Amino acid sequence: MTHASPTPTKKYDLNFARWVYENVDGGDRMALCMQCGTCSGSCPVGQQMDYGPRKLFMMIRAGLKEEVLKSNTLWNCVSCYNCVVRCPRKVPVTYILHDLATVAVREGYAEAKESDNSRFAKAFWWSAAKYGRTDERLVTALYYFSFGMGEGYKRGMANMPIAMGMVKTKRMHLGMPHKCKNTGELKKILAKAAEIEARSHAGGAGNANPAGGTAGHDK
Amino acid sequence: MTDSTSRSRTIMVVGGGISGITAAVEAAEAGHDVVLIEKTPTLGGRVAQMNRYFPKLCHPTCGLEINYQRIKKSKRIKLFTMSTVEAVKGGSHGYTVTVKTAPRHVKPNCTACGDCGQAATSEVANPFNYNLDKVKAAYLPHTMAFPMRYVVDPSVVGTDEGRAIAAACKVGAVDLDEQEKSFDIEVGAIVWATGWRPYPAQNLTAYRWADLPNVVTNVEMERLASPDGPTKGRIVRPSDGAVPKRVALIQCAGSRDLNHLPYCSRICCLASMKHAAYVREQIADATVDVYYIDLRAHDKLESFIHRIQRDPQVRFIKSKPSRIEPGAGDNPMVCGENTLTRDIYAEPYDLVVLATGMQPSTAEGKMPSFDGDVDDYGFIFSDGEAISAGVASGPLDVSMSVQSATAAALKAIRAVTVAR
C-alpha cells in the first residue's frame, strides 16, 4: 500500500480540494465527509483500488492532486452505489469518482488515458455517439486496437470463438451496424450537451494545476 | 407576583419518566397542584428499564424510589396512569386538556399479591423488556412499578381466562367491566416530558438487527444485564443462551447519519462504555471491540471513557462498520474499513450491540396540537409558550434530564403565577 503521509518529496496543490468542491459533480457534498470509512468498507472492488474512496477524499483534502488523478480508484468504481446508499453524509461517491475520471483525462494524465477502463469507455462512447447504439464488433475492435496493431490482432483472434458463438446464437449480427432512427437529432443533442458542459467547465480545470493559483476562486 | 387573572394555578406534566417525575415533584413541593399524566401503567419510563447509570454504575431503582416517596408524601400530585393527552385547547389564559384513560381492569385496592398472574394462562408482549420475552395477561409492569398495582390485559376481557383471573383476586380488585374514560382538566401550564424511544433498529438494514438473532440494541443490552430482565441479569446470546466471549459495540447506529437521525444522540458513547463494563465484570475472558467514528464523552464524563480505555481487553477501532453479515454458528460478521490502519476487516463476534440513538416520542406523530413548536426532528423548542423537559427537548442523559426538568418546573410556576 502506498503511503499518503506528508513527506517533503510530495507535491501538494493546496487549491485542489476547493476546486473539487466547486467543480466536480457532487464535490460540494464531499466537503461534508467525516472519514467514517463506510464507503471503503462497503466497496466490493475496494481491494482492486489504489486507495478506497475514504482515503482518496482525504488525499484530495491534503492536496495530493497528482496521486488522486493518477489513481486507478477513479476507473475501478463499478457504480454499485453501495457507498452512496450507506454514506451517513449523503456524499455521492460514485458521481465524484466518475467526474474525477473525466477530469484526469481532460488534464492529460497518461495513467488515466491509458487505463483499460478509459480505453473501453472511449470506444463505447464513439459507437454510442455515432450510431445511438453500441456495436459489439466495433467497440471491441476499437478497444483492442487501442493497444496497437499486434496486440489488437492477438486479442481479437483470442476472442474469435466467442464471437462466432454469439453470431451463431444470434447474439451478434454480421453486416452494417444498427443505428437509432434519427442520428441527426442525436448529434444535435450531443452537441448541445457538449456546449453546456464546456460552459460549466470554462476556465475551471486550469485552476487545479499546481501553478494555477486561485484565479477565479475568490471565496 | 400579582393577583392577575383567573388563570388556573394547576400545572400539568405530560410523561412520567424521570423528567416528568422530577418536574411534578419540584412544582408540587413549591406549592402548586400538579396533574401527572403517564401513558403506560407505571411511572419510571426509560430510566426504570436501565440496568445502571453511567458513570458511577449505580442502580436507577435508588433514584426512582426516592422520587416515588416524594410523590406519595405529596398531597398536591394527582397521577393518571395509562392516560394520554387527546387535545389541548386554549392559550395565554390557561388550557383545557382532554385526557383519555385506558382501562387497567384493576382497582386501587390491589395488593400486588400476584394471584391474578397465577390464574392467567395466556401471554402478551412485554414492552418493558423491549419484547425480549412475554408476560402473563395479568401482570405487574415491573418490580419497581409505581403505582404497585397489577394490569389485566384487555385481550382476556370476556373470556373464561378473564373470569378466572377476576375470581382469583381475594380483594375483588379485578374489574373487567372498566371502560375507557375521557375527561377535561383546566390547567395553567403544561410541561411536556414526553421523552424518547430508541431509534428503530429495523431501519438500519445493513446491520441486520431484524434477522440476525445475536445483533441486539443498546436498550436490549440493558435488559439483558438487568437482574429483573429476561435473563435475570446474565449477559447471553439470544440465539442459544451461550455466554459471549467476543462482543462488538457499534457506535452511531442510526445517529449522525443523514439517512436516519442526523444529530448526535449524545448518550450512546458513554452507554456503550457502560456495556463494555457490564461484559467485563461478568465474563472475565471476554474481549470487547468498540467501533466508533469519534468517541464523544459529554460534560465532565471523559474520565469514564479513560477508565474503560485502560482495560486491555477492550479494543477501540476507528471505523463505522459498513455492514453486518451472517457468519458460521450464528456469529454476526462485522465488516468495514479500519480508518487508521486502512485495513478492510470482516470480524466474527458472538454478540453485537448496536448503539441506537434517541428519537423524541413526538416523532411518532401522536402529539396533540399545542401552541409550541418542534424542530425538524420532533424535539420541542423550549422557548415561547411551550415548556419541555428532559429528552422531549433534546438528547440528554439522566442527570441532565433532571436539571432540565427542574428548570421546566420553574418556568411552569412562573407561567401560572406571573401576570403577562
XYZ file of C-alpha atoms in Angstrom:
639
model
C 0.000 0.000 0.000
C 1.383 3.390 -0.943
C 1.800 5.898 1.784
C -0.049 9.183 1.787
C 1.508 10.752 4.824
C 3.130 14.104 4.139
C 6.708 13.834 3.025
C 8.922 16.613 1.688
C 9.133 14.902 -1.697
C 5.404 15.116 -2.391
C 3.819 17.949 -4.291
C 0.778 19.489 -2.674
C -1.804 21.562 -4.520
C -3.496 23.486 -1.750
C -6.247 24.677 -4.077
C -7.180 21.221 -5.262
C -9.759 20.435 -2.555
C -11.530 23.758 -3.075
C -11.502 23.192 -6.809
C -13.035 19.722 -6.379
C -15.729 21.067 -4.011
C -16.710 23.680 -6.565
C -16.279 21.957 -9.901
C -16.701 18.219 -9.563
C -20.152 16.681 -9.770
C -21.151 16.028 -6.117
C -17.995 17.733 -4.863
C -19.931 20.195 -2.721
C -21.188 17.329 -0.569
C -17.692 15.848 -0.393
C -16.873 18.765 1.893
C -19.129 17.075 4.484
C -17.164 13.779 4.519
C -16.347 12.798 8.115
C -13.942 9.974 7.266
C -16.024 7.222 8.870
C -14.949 4.562 6.355
C -18.430 3.313 5.440
C -17.701 3.814 1.714
C -14.418 1.892 1.644
C -15.906 -0.833 3.825
C -18.898 -1.164 1.508
C -16.893 -1.239 -1.720
C -16.939 -4.642 -3.480
C -13.864 -3.713 -5.555
C -12.030 -1.709 -2.898
C -9.210 -4.270 -2.858
C -8.615 -3.602 -6.563
C -8.264 0.122 -5.978
C -5.056 2.000 -5.193
C -6.992 3.797 -2.459
C -10.530 3.373 -1.125
C -12.910 6.329 -1.557
C -12.444 7.492 2.055
C -8.682 7.692 1.655
C -8.977 9.292 -1.780
C -11.157 12.029 -0.280
C -8.575 12.631 2.435
C -5.885 12.850 -0.259
C -7.997 15.421 -2.112
C -8.192 17.467 1.078
C -4.449 17.104 1.537
C -3.937 18.428 -1.994
C -2.340 15.309 -3.463
C -3.683 16.142 -6.881
C -1.232 14.059 -8.900
C -1.758 10.900 -6.848
C -5.535 11.325 -6.935
C -5.827 11.865 -10.669
C -3.331 9.099 -11.486
C -5.002 6.531 -9.224
C -6.965 3.604 -10.589
C -9.657 4.242 -7.971
C -11.376 6.577 -10.433
C -11.531 3.845 -13.053
C -12.311 0.766 -10.986
C -15.582 2.008 -9.486
C -18.315 -0.312 -10.764
C -21.207 2.034 -9.888
C -22.856 -0.393 -7.453
C -23.880 2.619 -5.310
C -23.448 0.721 -2.016
C -21.381 3.616 -0.677
C -23.857 6.238 -1.871
C -26.765 4.461 -0.191
C -24.917 3.985 3.103
C -22.961 7.244 3.353
C -24.142 8.988 6.542
C -23.328 12.340 4.941
C -25.074 11.593 1.657
C -21.882 12.103 -0.328
C -22.483 10.883 -3.900
C -19.196 8.954 -4.003
C -19.888 7.342 -7.392
C -20.548 10.650 -9.157
C -17.414 12.161 -7.689
C -15.199 9.266 -8.821
C -16.656 9.295 -12.339
C -16.308 13.034 -12.710
C -12.744 12.934 -11.374
C -12.020 10.308 -14.057
C -13.085 12.727 -16.784
C -11.018 15.449 -15.117
C -7.987 13.146 -15.189
C -8.431 12.520 -18.920
C -9.067 16.187 -19.662
C -5.897 17.123 -17.800
C -3.978 14.610 -19.891
C -2.759 12.176 -17.266
C -1.259 9.185 -19.096
C -2.341 6.842 -16.252
C -5.914 7.913 -16.863
C -5.878 7.926 -20.659
C -4.131 4.582 -20.895
C -6.186 2.725 -18.312
C -8.228 -0.194 -19.605
C -11.492 1.337 -18.490
C -10.685 4.644 -20.133
C -9.877 2.956 -23.439
C -13.047 0.927 -23.304
C -15.161 3.938 -22.334
C -13.750 5.839 -25.294
C -14.622 3.039 -27.732
C -18.069 2.631 -26.201
C -18.788 6.342 -26.406
C -17.613 6.531 -30.003
C -20.143 3.905 -31.043
C -22.945 5.283 -28.886
C -22.440 8.810 -30.223
C -22.113 7.732 -33.862
C -24.976 5.228 -34.116
C -27.045 5.744 -30.982
C -26.294 2.054 -30.421
C -23.267 0.089 -29.302
C -21.996 -2.352 -31.869
C -20.075 -5.126 -30.108
C -17.730 -5.746 -33.027
C -16.731 -2.123 -33.462
C -16.461 -1.379 -29.752
C -14.310 -4.448 -29.104
C -12.161 -3.823 -32.173
C -11.587 -0.181 -31.283
C -10.772 -1.145 -27.689
C -8.372 -3.947 -28.665
C -6.558 -1.971 -31.361
C -6.059 0.943 -28.974
C -3.254 -1.233 -27.571
C -1.553 -1.312 -31.011
C -1.893 -3.353 -34.184
C -0.154 -6.506 -32.926
C -1.890 -6.573 -29.569
C -5.243 -5.793 -31.160
C -4.903 -8.666 -33.619
C -3.806 -11.033 -30.862
C -6.714 -10.151 -28.556
C -9.190 -10.182 -31.423
C -8.161 -13.644 -32.578
C -8.265 -14.960 -28.984
C -11.911 -13.917 -28.789
C -12.913 -15.207 -32.198
C -14.568 -18.418 -30.904
C -16.737 -16.346 -28.555
C -17.683 -14.016 -31.408
C -18.591 -16.923 -33.704
C -20.692 -18.467 -30.928
C -22.536 -15.186 -30.478
C -23.228 -14.916 -34.201
C -24.471 -18.495 -34.259
C -26.898 -17.888 -31.399
C -27.911 -14.549 -32.959
C -26.473 -12.510 -30.109
C -24.333 -10.608 -32.620
C -25.078 -9.829 -36.234
C -22.956 -9.565 -39.371
C -23.384 -6.676 -41.777
C -23.828 -2.946 -41.166
C -24.005 -1.673 -37.566
C -27.516 -0.985 -36.278
C -28.414 2.647 -35.861
C -31.053 4.534 -33.938
C -33.821 6.088 -36.066
C -32.513 9.617 -36.326
C -28.772 10.019 -35.799
C -29.016 13.638 -36.928
C -31.157 14.524 -33.892
C -28.812 12.552 -31.661
C -25.858 14.583 -32.884
C -27.726 17.817 -32.156
C -28.475 16.636 -28.621
C -24.854 15.672 -28.033
C -23.607 18.960 -29.490
C -25.889 20.866 -27.111
C -24.722 18.758 -24.170
C -21.087 19.417 -25.090
C -21.823 23.135 -25.279
C -23.412 23.134 -21.805
C -20.525 21.129 -20.392
C -17.934 23.444 -21.935
C -19.759 26.395 -20.409
C -19.760 24.868 -16.908
C -16.093 23.925 -17.108
C -14.949 27.194 -18.665
C -11.662 28.133 -17.071
C -12.199 25.564 -14.292
C -9.716 22.785 -14.835
C -6.775 25.124 -15.228
C -7.164 26.259 -11.654
C -6.479 22.777 -10.421
C -2.941 22.962 -11.760
C -0.361 23.326 -9.039
C 0.831 26.522 -10.701
C -2.694 27.737 -11.414
C -3.092 29.794 -8.290
C -6.524 30.850 -7.146
C -7.648 32.639 -10.284
C -11.416 32.632 -10.381
C -11.685 31.455 -6.780
C -12.113 34.485 -4.658
C -14.155 32.765 -1.940
C -46.136 38.331 41.719
C -49.542 39.837 41.117
C -53.025 38.504 41.536
C -53.560 38.974 37.788
C -56.060 36.721 36.066
C -58.301 33.776 36.623
C -55.625 31.532 35.194
C -55.546 28.113 36.819
C -52.554 27.583 39.091
C -52.506 23.863 38.361
C -49.555 22.547 36.360
C -49.916 19.559 34.081
C -46.895 17.344 33.447
C -47.183 15.024 30.459
C -44.954 11.965 30.813
C -43.977 10.055 33.940
C -40.356 9.289 33.229
C -37.513 10.713 35.259
C -38.065 14.204 33.779
C -41.827 14.234 34.328
C -41.484 12.858 37.852
C -38.882 15.499 38.677
C -40.902 18.377 37.223
C -44.022 17.196 39.066
C -42.278 16.776 42.411
C -40.429 20.101 42.155
C -43.590 22.022 41.237
C -45.646 20.296 43.956
C -43.043 20.886 46.631
C -43.041 24.565 45.647
C -46.752 24.638 46.474
C -48.526 24.016 43.192
C -51.146 21.444 42.319
C -49.817 19.064 39.712
C -51.554 16.670 37.358
C -49.158 13.997 36.143
C -50.176 12.082 33.017
C -48.442 8.812 32.102
C -49.148 6.669 29.036
C -48.042 3.308 30.491
C -49.342 1.598 33.673
C -46.346 2.742 35.748
C -44.035 5.670 36.332
C -40.311 5.368 35.712
C -40.194 5.439 31.925
C -36.954 4.540 30.170
C -34.927 5.001 33.351
C -36.741 2.101 35.024
C -35.640 -0.021 32.061
C -31.951 0.741 32.630
C -29.721 -1.669 34.473
C -27.385 1.033 35.772
C -26.422 4.652 35.218
C -23.070 5.889 33.991
C -20.558 6.956 35.183
C -20.832 5.559 38.718
C -22.721 2.436 37.629
C -25.317 2.820 40.349
C -28.820 1.422 40.023
C -31.717 3.602 38.848
C -34.080 1.985 41.371
C -32.421 4.135 44.010
C -33.251 7.484 42.441
C -36.720 6.356 41.415
C -37.509 5.091 44.913
C -36.701 8.485 46.458
C -38.936 10.226 43.944
C -41.788 7.744 44.465
C -41.583 8.548 48.185
C -41.839 12.255 47.425
C -44.877 11.667 45.206
C -46.542 9.514 47.882
C -45.985 12.131 50.555
C -47.227 14.974 48.396
C -50.914 15.790 48.588
C -50.631 18.031 45.567
C -49.787 15.481 42.861
C -52.630 13.755 41.038
C -51.366 10.840 38.982
C -53.169 9.391 35.971
C -51.512 6.280 34.544
C -52.492 4.612 31.260
C -53.552 8.087 30.158
C -52.764 10.217 27.151
C -53.426 13.799 26.179
C -56.003 13.817 23.403
C -56.441 17.518 22.826
C -55.263 20.860 24.159
C -57.416 23.967 23.876
C -56.653 27.494 24.974
C -53.585 29.662 25.210
C -52.391 32.536 27.346
C -55.195 32.227 29.934
C -54.659 28.547 30.533
C -55.567 25.327 28.838
C -58.395 22.862 28.726
C -56.787 19.457 28.293
C -58.728 16.392 27.234
C -57.224 13.282 28.822
C -58.087 9.751 27.774
C -57.558 6.881 30.220
C -57.375 3.291 29.028
C -58.830 0.614 31.316
C -56.357 -1.119 33.646
C -59.082 -3.530 34.823
C -57.524 -3.472 38.308
C -58.837 -1.166 41.047
C -56.666 0.739 43.563
C -57.317 -1.813 46.305
C -54.956 -4.243 44.532
C -52.330 -5.559 46.958
C -49.977 -6.818 44.215
C -50.145 -10.318 45.708
C -49.824 -11.916 42.273
C -52.757 -14.362 42.485
C -54.241 -12.978 39.257
C -50.940 -13.590 37.457
C -51.037 -17.206 38.680
C -54.546 -17.606 37.305
C -53.630 -16.162 33.899
C -52.725 -18.686 31.200
C -52.128 -16.624 28.056
C -49.127 -14.402 27.470
C -48.842 -10.934 25.991
C -45.993 -8.761 24.664
C -43.683 -7.262 27.274
C -42.579 -3.813 26.138
C -40.755 -3.308 29.451
C -38.183 -5.889 28.282
C -38.326 -4.495 24.717
C -40.244 -7.657 23.751
C -37.300 -9.937 24.520
C -39.806 -12.078 26.466
C -43.539 -12.223 27.255
C -45.648 -11.729 30.377
C -48.861 -13.305 31.649
C -52.057 -11.493 30.675
C -52.358 -10.307 34.319
C -49.040 -8.730 35.192
C -47.101 -6.261 37.278
C -45.330 -3.968 34.762
C -42.038 -4.418 36.620
C -40.698 -4.977 40.115
C -40.344 -1.228 40.777
C -43.782 -0.335 39.408
C -45.476 2.783 40.748
C -48.309 2.525 41.490
C -47.597 -1.017 42.718
C -50.677 -2.380 41.006
C -51.320 -5.177 38.522
C -52.688 -4.742 34.995
C -55.079 -7.096 33.238
C -54.567 -7.127 29.504
C -57.718 -6.244 27.524
C -57.254 -9.406 25.428
C -58.689 -11.598 28.231
C -61.784 -9.461 28.887
C -64.901 -11.518 28.165
C -63.023 -14.842 28.187
C -63.039 -17.726 30.659
C -59.457 -16.816 31.471
C -60.557 -13.291 32.357
C -63.260 -14.627 34.672
C -60.719 -16.971 36.302
C -58.362 -14.008 36.835
C -61.175 -11.986 38.433
C -62.153 -14.933 40.654
C -58.555 -15.437 41.808
C -58.389 -11.955 43.359
C -59.001 -12.191 47.099
C -59.764 -8.483 47.480
C -62.024 -8.193 44.448
C -59.791 -5.667 42.718
C -60.210 -7.004 39.184
C -62.850 -5.061 37.274
C -63.356 -6.489 33.802
C -66.163 -4.067 33.006
C -63.954 -0.960 33.286
C -64.271 1.226 30.203
C -62.084 3.794 28.541
C -62.657 7.209 30.069
C -62.215 10.695 28.741
C -62.277 13.896 30.778
C -61.257 17.554 30.646
C -58.879 19.290 33.066
C -58.249 23.033 33.393
C -54.565 23.798 33.876
C -52.428 26.925 33.840
C -49.312 25.426 32.290
C -48.214 22.223 30.625
C -44.760 20.655 30.914
C -44.095 18.280 28.041
C -41.872 15.495 29.347
C -42.800 13.057 26.623
C -39.344 11.503 26.399
C -37.893 9.331 23.699
C -37.796 5.959 22.051
C -34.780 4.087 20.739
C -34.339 4.699 17.029
C -35.988 1.704 15.270
C -33.118 -0.710 14.563
C -35.000 -2.374 11.711
C -34.396 0.799 9.695
C -30.637 0.072 9.759
C -30.927 -2.609 7.092
C -27.170 -3.077 6.632
C -26.839 -4.047 10.307
C -29.434 -6.876 10.063
C -30.907 -6.429 13.556
C -34.241 -7.725 12.284
C -32.969 -11.107 11.094
C -29.705 -11.876 12.938
C -30.598 -13.025 16.487
C -27.225 -12.094 18.005
C -27.409 -8.485 16.892
C -29.129 -6.559 19.697
C -29.609 -2.881 20.503
C -28.185 -0.976 23.451
C -31.551 -0.815 25.210
C -31.933 -4.582 24.821
C -28.441 -4.947 26.292
C -29.642 -3.013 29.343
C -32.444 -5.543 29.827
C -30.077 -8.495 29.281
C -27.824 -7.109 32.017
C -30.660 -6.252 34.432
C -31.378 -8.569 37.383
C -35.113 -8.128 36.665
C -34.630 -8.673 32.926
C -35.458 -11.679 30.758
C -32.167 -13.449 31.608
C -32.084 -12.407 35.287
C -29.057 -10.287 34.567
C -26.899 -12.850 32.767
C -25.489 -11.471 29.513
C -26.063 -14.268 26.994
C -26.557 -14.664 23.246
C -30.263 -14.559 22.337
C -29.830 -17.375 19.776
C -28.549 -20.140 22.079
C -28.142 -18.703 25.587
C -24.347 -19.105 25.378
C -22.041 -16.712 27.203
C -20.475 -14.362 24.612
C -16.664 -14.249 24.514
C -16.300 -11.721 21.725
C -18.578 -8.711 21.860
C -18.736 -5.804 19.397
C -20.262 -2.437 20.302
C -21.154 -0.360 17.249
C -21.472 3.378 17.833
C -23.597 5.847 15.865
C -26.020 3.118 14.735
C -28.524 5.465 13.165
C -27.171 8.640 14.747
C -25.094 11.271 12.944
C -26.469 9.756 9.776
C -28.459 11.840 7.308
C -30.376 8.695 6.301
C -31.557 8.226 9.893
C -31.042 10.632 12.826
C -28.840 13.492 11.618
C -27.893 14.550 15.140
C -25.551 13.052 17.746
C -27.673 11.350 20.414
C -25.049 12.324 22.980
C -25.533 9.455 25.448
C -24.659 6.398 23.340
C -20.843 6.585 23.625
C -20.983 6.558 27.403
C -23.787 3.977 27.417
C -21.535 1.699 25.365
C -18.658 2.219 27.805
C -21.107 1.060 30.437
C -21.909 -2.014 28.320
C -18.204 -2.784 27.989
C -18.035 -2.609 31.779
C -21.048 -4.957 32.156
C -19.424 -7.552 29.881
C -16.010 -7.305 31.510
C -17.496 -7.561 35.028
C -19.460 -10.690 34.193
C -17.205 -12.518 31.747
C -13.556 -12.477 32.768
C -12.099 -13.737 29.482
C -14.390 -11.762 27.164
C -12.988 -9.191 24.748
C -14.953 -6.142 23.672
C -14.385 -4.217 20.437
C -15.826 -0.705 20.227
C -16.354 0.582 16.675
C -16.597 4.352 16.612
C -16.393 7.437 14.389
C -15.470 9.724 17.279
C -15.855 8.998 20.973
C -17.922 11.760 22.468
C -17.975 11.986 26.240
C -20.185 14.923 27.029
C -19.952 17.151 30.033
C -17.452 16.001 32.674
C -17.610 12.321 31.882
C -14.455 11.804 29.824
C -12.800 10.073 32.765
C -15.294 7.241 32.391
C -14.079 6.604 28.829
C -10.468 6.747 30.036
C -11.273 4.172 32.691
C -12.614 1.735 30.074
C -9.718 2.514 27.721
C -7.266 1.297 30.328
C -8.764 -2.203 30.117
C -6.509 -4.243 27.779
C -9.443 -6.474 26.830
C -11.411 -3.567 25.373
C -10.216 -2.513 21.917
C -11.199 0.679 20.168
C -11.482 0.556 16.388
C -11.964 3.809 14.500
C -14.458 2.782 11.865
C -18.133 2.957 11.105
C -18.866 -0.635 10.056
C -20.395 -0.748 6.610
C -22.475 -3.861 7.199
C -23.066 -6.965 9.313
C -23.278 -10.338 7.607
C -24.403 -13.710 8.909
C -21.438 -15.901 9.886
C -20.937 -19.523 10.908
C -22.593 -20.593 14.173
C -24.942 -17.589 14.315
C -21.909 -15.345 14.762
C -22.581 -11.964 13.175
C -19.702 -10.813 10.958
C -18.887 -7.124 11.264
C -17.402 -5.717 8.035
C -15.827 -2.390 7.210
C -12.642 -0.372 6.883
C -10.380 0.442 9.830
C -9.718 4.074 9.014
C -6.454 4.260 10.976
C -4.733 1.145 9.585
C -6.739 1.337 6.320
C -7.364 -2.407 6.523
C -10.603 -3.964 5.343
C -11.888 -6.274 8.072
C -14.585 -8.948 8.478
C -14.621 -9.968 12.146
C -16.929 -12.626 13.628
C -18.498 -11.905 17.038
C -20.640 -13.832 19.481
C -22.750 -10.780 20.205
C -23.077 -7.396 18.502
C -24.664 -4.420 20.272
C -25.917 -1.502 18.172
C -25.730 1.839 19.959
C -29.009 3.160 18.558
C -29.801 6.781 19.262
C -32.639 8.680 20.900
C -35.635 9.779 18.881
C -38.210 12.043 20.540
C -41.536 10.313 21.191
C -43.135 13.217 19.384
C -41.529 11.975 16.152
C -44.160 9.238 16.104
C -46.693 11.902 15.243
C -49.096 11.241 18.128
C -48.641 14.702 19.590
C -51.887 16.609 20.175
C -51.806 20.071 18.700
C -50.404 22.661 21.054
C -49.022 26.117 20.720
C -45.388 25.072 20.938
C -43.105 24.343 18.095
C -40.979 21.306 17.293
C -37.718 21.229 15.376
C -37.026 19.132 12.274
C -36.526 16.002 14.380
C -39.525 16.365 16.702
C -37.790 17.874 19.742
C -39.902 20.564 21.383
C -38.470 24.059 21.391
C -38.442 25.290 24.948
C -38.680 28.985 24.174
C -42.065 30.620 23.903
C -45.240 29.251 25.411
C -44.406 25.532 25.320
C -42.390 24.120 28.198
C -40.426 20.941 27.596
C -38.398 18.839 29.983
C -35.805 16.123 29.501
C -35.347 14.306 26.215
C -38.514 15.874 24.794
C -36.294 18.956 24.372
C -33.174 17.193 23.048
C -30.927 14.175 23.672
C -29.886 14.199 27.346
C -28.612 11.760 29.940
C -30.425 11.199 33.235
C -28.717 13.870 35.315
C -29.108 16.488 32.575
C -32.777 15.466 32.193
C -33.296 16.109 35.889
C -31.701 19.548 35.578
C -33.843 20.287 32.547
C -36.982 19.134 34.389
C -36.234 21.355 37.389
C -35.841 24.305 35.048
C -39.110 23.365 33.339
C -40.897 23.264 36.709
C -39.670 26.787 37.420
C -40.861 28.001 34.025
C -44.274 26.438 34.645
C -44.522 28.056 38.082
C -43.658 31.404 36.549
C -46.264 30.900 33.841
C -49.082 30.301 36.344
C -48.083 32.966 38.873
C -46.661 35.920 36.959
C -49.102 38.123 35.075
C -48.214 38.725 31.488
